[in-house]
Coordinates of C-alpha atoms and ligand atoms in Angstrom, one line a residue:
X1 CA 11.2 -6.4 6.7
X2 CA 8.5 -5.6 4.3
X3 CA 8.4 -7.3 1.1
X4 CA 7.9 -5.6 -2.3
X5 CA 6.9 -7.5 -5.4
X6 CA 7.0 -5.5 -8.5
X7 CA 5.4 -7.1 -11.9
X8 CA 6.8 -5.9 -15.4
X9 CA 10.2 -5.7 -13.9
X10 CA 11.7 -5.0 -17.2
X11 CA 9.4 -2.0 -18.6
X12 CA 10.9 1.5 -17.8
X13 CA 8.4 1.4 -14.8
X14 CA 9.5 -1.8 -13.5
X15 CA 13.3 -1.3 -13.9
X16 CA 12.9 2.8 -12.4
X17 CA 10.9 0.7 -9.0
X18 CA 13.6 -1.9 -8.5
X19 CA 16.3 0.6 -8.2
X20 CA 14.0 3.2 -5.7
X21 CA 13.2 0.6 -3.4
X22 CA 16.7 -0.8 -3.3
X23 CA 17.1 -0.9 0.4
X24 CA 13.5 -0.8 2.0
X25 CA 13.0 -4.3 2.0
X26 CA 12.9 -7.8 0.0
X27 CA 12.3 -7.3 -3.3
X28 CA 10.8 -9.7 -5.9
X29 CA 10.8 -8.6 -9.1
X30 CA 9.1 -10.7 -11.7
X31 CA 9.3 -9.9 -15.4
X32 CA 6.6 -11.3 -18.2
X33 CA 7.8 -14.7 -17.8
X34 CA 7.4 -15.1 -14.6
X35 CA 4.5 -13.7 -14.2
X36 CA 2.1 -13.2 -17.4
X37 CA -1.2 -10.7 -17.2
X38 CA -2.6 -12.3 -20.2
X39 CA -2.5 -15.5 -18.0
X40 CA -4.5 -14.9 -14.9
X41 CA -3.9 -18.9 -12.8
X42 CA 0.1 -17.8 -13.3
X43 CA -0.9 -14.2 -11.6
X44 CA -2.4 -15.8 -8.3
X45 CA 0.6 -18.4 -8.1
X46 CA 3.5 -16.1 -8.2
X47 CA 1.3 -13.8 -6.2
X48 CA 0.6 -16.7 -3.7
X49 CA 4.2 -17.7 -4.1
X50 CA 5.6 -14.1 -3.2
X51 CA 3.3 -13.4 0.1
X52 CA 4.3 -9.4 -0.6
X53 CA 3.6 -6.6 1.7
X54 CA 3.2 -4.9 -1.3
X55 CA 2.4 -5.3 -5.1
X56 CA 3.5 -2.9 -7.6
X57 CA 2.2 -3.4 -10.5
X58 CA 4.3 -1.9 -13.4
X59 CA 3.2 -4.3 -16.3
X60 CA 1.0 -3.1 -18.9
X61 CA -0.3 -3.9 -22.7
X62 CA 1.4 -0.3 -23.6
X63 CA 1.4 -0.5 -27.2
X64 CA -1.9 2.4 -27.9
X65 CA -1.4 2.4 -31.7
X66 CA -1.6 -1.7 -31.5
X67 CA -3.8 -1.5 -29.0
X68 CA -6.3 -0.8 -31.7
X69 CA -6.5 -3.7 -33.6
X70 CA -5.7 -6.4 -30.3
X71 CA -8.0 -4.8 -27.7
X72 CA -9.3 -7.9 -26.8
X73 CA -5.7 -8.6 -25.3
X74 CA -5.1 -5.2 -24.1
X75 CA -8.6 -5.6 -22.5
X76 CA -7.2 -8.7 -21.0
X77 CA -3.9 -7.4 -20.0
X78 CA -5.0 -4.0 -18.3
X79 CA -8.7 -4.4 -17.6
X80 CA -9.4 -7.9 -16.5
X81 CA -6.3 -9.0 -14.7
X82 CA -5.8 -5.9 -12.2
X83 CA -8.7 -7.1 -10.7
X84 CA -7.5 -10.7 -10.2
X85 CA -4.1 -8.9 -8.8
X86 CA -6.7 -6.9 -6.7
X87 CA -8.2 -10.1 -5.6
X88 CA -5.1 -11.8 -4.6
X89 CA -3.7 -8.7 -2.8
X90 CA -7.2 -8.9 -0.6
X91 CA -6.5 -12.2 0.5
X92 CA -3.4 -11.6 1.5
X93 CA -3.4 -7.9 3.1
X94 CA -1.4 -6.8 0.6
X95 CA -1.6 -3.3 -0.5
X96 CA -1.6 -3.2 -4.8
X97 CA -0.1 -0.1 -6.2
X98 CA -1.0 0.4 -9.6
X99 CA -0.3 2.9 -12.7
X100 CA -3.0 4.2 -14.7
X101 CA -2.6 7.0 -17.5
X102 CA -3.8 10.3 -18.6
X103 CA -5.6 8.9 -21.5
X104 CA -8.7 8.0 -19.4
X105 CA -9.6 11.8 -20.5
X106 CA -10.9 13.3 -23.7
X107 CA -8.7 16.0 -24.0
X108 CA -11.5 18.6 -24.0
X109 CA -10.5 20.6 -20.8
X110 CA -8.9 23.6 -21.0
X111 CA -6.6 23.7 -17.6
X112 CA -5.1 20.3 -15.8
X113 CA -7.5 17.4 -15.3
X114 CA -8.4 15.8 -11.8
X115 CA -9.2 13.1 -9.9
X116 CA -13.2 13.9 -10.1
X117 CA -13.3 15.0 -14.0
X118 CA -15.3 12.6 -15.7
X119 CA -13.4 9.8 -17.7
X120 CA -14.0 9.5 -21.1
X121 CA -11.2 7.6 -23.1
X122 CA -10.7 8.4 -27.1
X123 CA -8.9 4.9 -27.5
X124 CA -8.8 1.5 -27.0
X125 CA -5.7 1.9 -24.7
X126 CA -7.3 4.2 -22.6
X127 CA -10.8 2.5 -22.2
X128 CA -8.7 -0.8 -20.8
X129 CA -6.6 1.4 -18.4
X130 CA -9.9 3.0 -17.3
X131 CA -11.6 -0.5 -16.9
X132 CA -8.5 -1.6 -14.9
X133 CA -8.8 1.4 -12.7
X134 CA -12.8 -0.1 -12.2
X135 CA -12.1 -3.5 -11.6
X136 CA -9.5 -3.0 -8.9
X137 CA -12.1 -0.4 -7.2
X138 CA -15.1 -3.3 -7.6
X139 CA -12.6 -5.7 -5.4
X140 CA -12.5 -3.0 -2.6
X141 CA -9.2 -3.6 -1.0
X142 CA -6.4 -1.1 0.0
X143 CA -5.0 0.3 -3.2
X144 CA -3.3 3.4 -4.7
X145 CA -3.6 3.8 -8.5
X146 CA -1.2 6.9 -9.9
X147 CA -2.2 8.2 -13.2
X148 CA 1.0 9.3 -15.4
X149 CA 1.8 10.4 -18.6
X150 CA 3.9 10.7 -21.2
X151 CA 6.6 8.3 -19.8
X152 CA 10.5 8.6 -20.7
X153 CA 13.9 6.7 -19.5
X154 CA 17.5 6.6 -20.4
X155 CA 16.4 2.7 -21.3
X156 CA 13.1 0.9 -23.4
X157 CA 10.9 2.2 -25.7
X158 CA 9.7 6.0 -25.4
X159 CA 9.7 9.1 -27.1
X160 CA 13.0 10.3 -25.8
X161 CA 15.3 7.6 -27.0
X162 CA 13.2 7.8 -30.4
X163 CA 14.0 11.5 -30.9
X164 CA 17.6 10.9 -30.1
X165 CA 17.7 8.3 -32.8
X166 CA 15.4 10.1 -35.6
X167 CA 17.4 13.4 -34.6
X168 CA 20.5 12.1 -35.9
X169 CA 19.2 10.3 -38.4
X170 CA 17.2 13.3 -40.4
X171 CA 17.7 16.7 -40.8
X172 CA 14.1 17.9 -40.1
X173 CA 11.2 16.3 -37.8
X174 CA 7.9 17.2 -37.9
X175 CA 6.8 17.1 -34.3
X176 CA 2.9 17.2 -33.1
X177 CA 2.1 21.0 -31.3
X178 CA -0.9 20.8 -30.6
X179 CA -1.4 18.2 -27.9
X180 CA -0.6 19.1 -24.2
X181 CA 1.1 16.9 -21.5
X182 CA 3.6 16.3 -18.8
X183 CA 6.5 14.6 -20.1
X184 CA 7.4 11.9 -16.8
X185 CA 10.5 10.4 -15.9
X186 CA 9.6 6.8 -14.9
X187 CA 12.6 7.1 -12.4
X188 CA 10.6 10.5 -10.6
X189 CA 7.8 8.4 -10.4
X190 CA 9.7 5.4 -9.5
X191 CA 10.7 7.7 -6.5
X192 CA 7.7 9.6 -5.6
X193 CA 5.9 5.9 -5.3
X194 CA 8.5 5.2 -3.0
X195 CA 7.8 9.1 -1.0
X196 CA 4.3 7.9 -0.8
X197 CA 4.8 4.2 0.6
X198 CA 7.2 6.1 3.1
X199 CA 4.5 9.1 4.5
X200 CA 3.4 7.4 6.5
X201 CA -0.5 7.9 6.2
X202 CA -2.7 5.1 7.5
X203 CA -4.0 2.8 4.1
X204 CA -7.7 3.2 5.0
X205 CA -7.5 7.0 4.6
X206 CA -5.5 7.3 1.8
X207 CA -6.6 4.2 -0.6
X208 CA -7.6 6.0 -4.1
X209 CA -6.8 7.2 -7.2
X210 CA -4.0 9.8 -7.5
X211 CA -2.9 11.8 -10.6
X212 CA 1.2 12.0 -10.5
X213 CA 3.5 13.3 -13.3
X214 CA 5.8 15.7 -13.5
X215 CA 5.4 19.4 -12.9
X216 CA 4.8 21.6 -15.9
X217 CA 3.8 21.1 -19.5
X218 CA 4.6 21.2 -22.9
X219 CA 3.6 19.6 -26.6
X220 CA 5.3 16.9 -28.4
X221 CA 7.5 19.0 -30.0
X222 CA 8.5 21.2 -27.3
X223 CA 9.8 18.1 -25.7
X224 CA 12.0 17.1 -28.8
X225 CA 12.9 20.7 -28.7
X226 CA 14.0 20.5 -25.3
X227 CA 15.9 17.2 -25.9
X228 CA 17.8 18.3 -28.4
X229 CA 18.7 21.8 -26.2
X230 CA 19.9 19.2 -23.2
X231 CA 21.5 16.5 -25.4
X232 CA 25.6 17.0 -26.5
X233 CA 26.5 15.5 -29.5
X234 CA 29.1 16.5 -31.9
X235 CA 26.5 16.1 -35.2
X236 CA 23.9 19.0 -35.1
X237 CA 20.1 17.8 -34.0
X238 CA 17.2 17.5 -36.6
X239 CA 15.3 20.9 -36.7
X240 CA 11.8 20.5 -35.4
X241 CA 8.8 22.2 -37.1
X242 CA 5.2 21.8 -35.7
X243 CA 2.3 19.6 -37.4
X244 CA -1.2 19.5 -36.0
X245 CA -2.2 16.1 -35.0
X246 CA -4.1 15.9 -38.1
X247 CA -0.7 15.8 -40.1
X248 CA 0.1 12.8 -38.2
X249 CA -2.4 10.5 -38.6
X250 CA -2.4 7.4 -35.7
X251 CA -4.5 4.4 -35.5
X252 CA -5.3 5.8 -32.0
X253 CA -6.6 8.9 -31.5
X254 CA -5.2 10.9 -28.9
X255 CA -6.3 13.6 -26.5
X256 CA -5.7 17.3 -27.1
X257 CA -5.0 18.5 -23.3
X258 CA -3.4 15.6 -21.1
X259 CA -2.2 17.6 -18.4
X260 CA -3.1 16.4 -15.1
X261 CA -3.1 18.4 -11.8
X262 CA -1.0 16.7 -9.0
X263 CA -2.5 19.2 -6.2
X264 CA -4.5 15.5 -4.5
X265 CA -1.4 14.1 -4.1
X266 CA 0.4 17.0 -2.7
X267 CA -2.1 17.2 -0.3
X268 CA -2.6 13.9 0.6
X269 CA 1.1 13.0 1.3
X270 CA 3.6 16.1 0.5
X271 CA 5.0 14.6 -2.3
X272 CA 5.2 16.5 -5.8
X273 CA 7.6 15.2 -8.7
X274 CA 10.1 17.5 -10.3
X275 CA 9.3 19.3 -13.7
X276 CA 10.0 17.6 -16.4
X277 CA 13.0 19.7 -17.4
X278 CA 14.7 18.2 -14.6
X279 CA 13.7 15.5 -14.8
X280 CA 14.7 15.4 -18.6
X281 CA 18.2 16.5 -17.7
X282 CA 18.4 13.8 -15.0
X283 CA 17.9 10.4 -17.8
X284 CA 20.2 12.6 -20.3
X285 CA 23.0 12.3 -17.5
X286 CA 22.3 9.0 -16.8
X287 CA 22.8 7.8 -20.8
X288 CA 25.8 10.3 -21.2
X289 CA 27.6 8.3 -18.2
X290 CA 26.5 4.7 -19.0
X291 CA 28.1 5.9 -23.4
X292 CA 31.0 7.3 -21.6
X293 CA 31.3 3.9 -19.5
X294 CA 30.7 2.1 -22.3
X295 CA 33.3 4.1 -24.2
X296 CA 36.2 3.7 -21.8
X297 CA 35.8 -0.2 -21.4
Ligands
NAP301 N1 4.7 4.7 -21.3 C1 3.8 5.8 -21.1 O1 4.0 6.8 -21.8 C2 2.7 5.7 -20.1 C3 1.9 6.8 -20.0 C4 0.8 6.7 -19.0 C5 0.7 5.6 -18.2 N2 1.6 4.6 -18.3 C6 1.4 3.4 -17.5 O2 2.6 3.3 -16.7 C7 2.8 1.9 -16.4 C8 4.3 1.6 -16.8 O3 4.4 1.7 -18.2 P1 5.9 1.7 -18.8 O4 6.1 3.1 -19.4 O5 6.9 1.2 -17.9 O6 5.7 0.7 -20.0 P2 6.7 -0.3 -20.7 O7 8.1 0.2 -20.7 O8 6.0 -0.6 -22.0 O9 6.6 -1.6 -19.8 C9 5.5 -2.4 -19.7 C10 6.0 -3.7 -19.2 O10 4.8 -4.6 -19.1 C11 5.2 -5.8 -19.6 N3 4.1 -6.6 -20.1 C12 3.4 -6.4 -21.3 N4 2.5 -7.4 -21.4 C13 2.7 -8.2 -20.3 C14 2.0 -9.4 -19.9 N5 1.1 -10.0 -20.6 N6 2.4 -9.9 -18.7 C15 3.4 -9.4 -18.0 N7 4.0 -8.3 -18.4 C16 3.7 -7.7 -19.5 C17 6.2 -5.6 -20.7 O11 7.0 -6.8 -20.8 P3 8.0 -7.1 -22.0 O12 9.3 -6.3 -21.5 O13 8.2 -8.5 -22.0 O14 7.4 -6.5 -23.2 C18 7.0 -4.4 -20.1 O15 8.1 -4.9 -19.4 C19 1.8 1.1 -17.2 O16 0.7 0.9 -16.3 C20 1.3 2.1 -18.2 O17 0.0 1.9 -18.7 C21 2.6 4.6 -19.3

């Protein structure tokens, strides 16, 4: 029986893996306490502990607003300790999947980004995924590192359960329009990862970086129209209008076109993730049932 051992077992990653590989093998899921990036000695002992088949590496310094003023942390977190994780997975045959994001681009393309475009991150956030993406590639054991974007759940932090709130709450948003992206369910990802681990292919061929989001493509504010379309309620929805970016001033800037193409992972192993529509629908569902459930008890 293979053993799985996924790290940030509480982020909307790390909770989306535990329940898609329910029922290929032993799972170990460690959350920050168990298991601390900013703390490499405690990431080669619960590594060394675990003995996994498999790491999947879910945890992350996600905050890319904050990210700005702590990158030596979020350099720490996402750049540096991949590579230990890398290192440890070497030793012990272990294959390390990893997560990487669309942010490693500028933005400046005009049609989906791929795996060969050159890199060249507009924040802090992205320059220590990028450099995590490097130091796993400099240790040179089997890996498979899955760029995503724009990640949503029915639970944690994320732009979905933000416009549900703020949709309520207002009677008009003003909603970014003019940056591009694939909005990704960290539950099709969850499951594609899973597709992947489950073609088959042979580790030596396949070891790489992959870009995997959901199909499609749409701005911020097409996806908070789209919520608010899917979403019941009884109170109407904010209205969304459109700002440029430059309305909404961040700490971190943010690229303009995030889209990535998918077509290497298609090819590779077959697998391609719903669009995000469905996907969309699918975490509404799932929050629907768990208010009704919560409702009735
Ligand atoms: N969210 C997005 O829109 C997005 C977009 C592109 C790529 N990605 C990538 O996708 C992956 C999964 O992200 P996600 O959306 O699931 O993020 P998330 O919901 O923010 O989860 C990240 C997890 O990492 C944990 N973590 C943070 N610092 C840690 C540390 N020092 N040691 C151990 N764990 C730590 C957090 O723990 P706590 O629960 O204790 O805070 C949290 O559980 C990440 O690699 C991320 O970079 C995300």
């Amino acid at each position: 029986m293979k053993r799985f051992l996924i790290l940030g077992a509480h982020g909307q990653l790390g909770h989306e893996l535990q329940a898609a590989f329910f029922g290929a093998g032993e799972i170990i899921a460690h959350n920050r306490a168990a298991c601390d990036l900013s703390d490499p000695p405690s990431v080669r002992t619960a590594i060394r502990a675990a003995q996994p088949d498999v790491i999947l590496n879910a945890a992350a310094y996600t905050a890319v607003d904050r990210a700005e003023s702590e990158p030596e942390l979020a350099m720490r977190i996402n750049g540096e300790t991949p590579g230990v994780i890398a290192e440890e997975a070497k030793k012990i045959g272990a294959l390390l999947v990893h997560y990487s994001t669309d942010y490693v681009f500028d933005g400046s393309k005009n049609k989906p980004w791929t795996e060969d475009d050159p890199v060249n991150p507009l924040n802090v956030y992205g320059e220590t995924k990028l450099a995590g993406e490097r130091s796993i590639q400099q240790v040179g054991g089997p890996f498979l590192i899955f760029r995503t974007s724009w990640v949503f759940a029915p639970h944690g932090q994320n732009f979905l359960r933000t416009m549900l709130r703020l949709g309520q709450e207002r009677e008009e948003l003003k909603i970014v329009n003019d940056q591009r992206g694939a909005p990704t369910s960290a539950s099709a990802l969850s499951v594609g990862t899973r597709s992947v681990l489950m073609a088959g292919r042979s580790l030596d061929e396949v070891t790489g970086i992959y870009h995997m989001t959901c199909a499609g493509e749409t701005t911020w504010a097409g996806f908070a129209q789209s919520i608010f379309a899917k979403a019941h309620t009884d109170k109407p929805w904010a209205s969304v209008s459109g700002i440029p970016a430059s309305q909404y001033p961040t700490p971190a800037r943010r690229p303009a076109n995030s889209v990535l193409s998918n077509a290497k992972l298609k090819a590779a192993f077959g697998v391609a993730l719903p669009s995000w529509e469905t996907a969309l629908g699918e975490a509404l569902q799932t929050l629907e049932t768990q208010q009704a459930r919560t409702l009735s008890s």
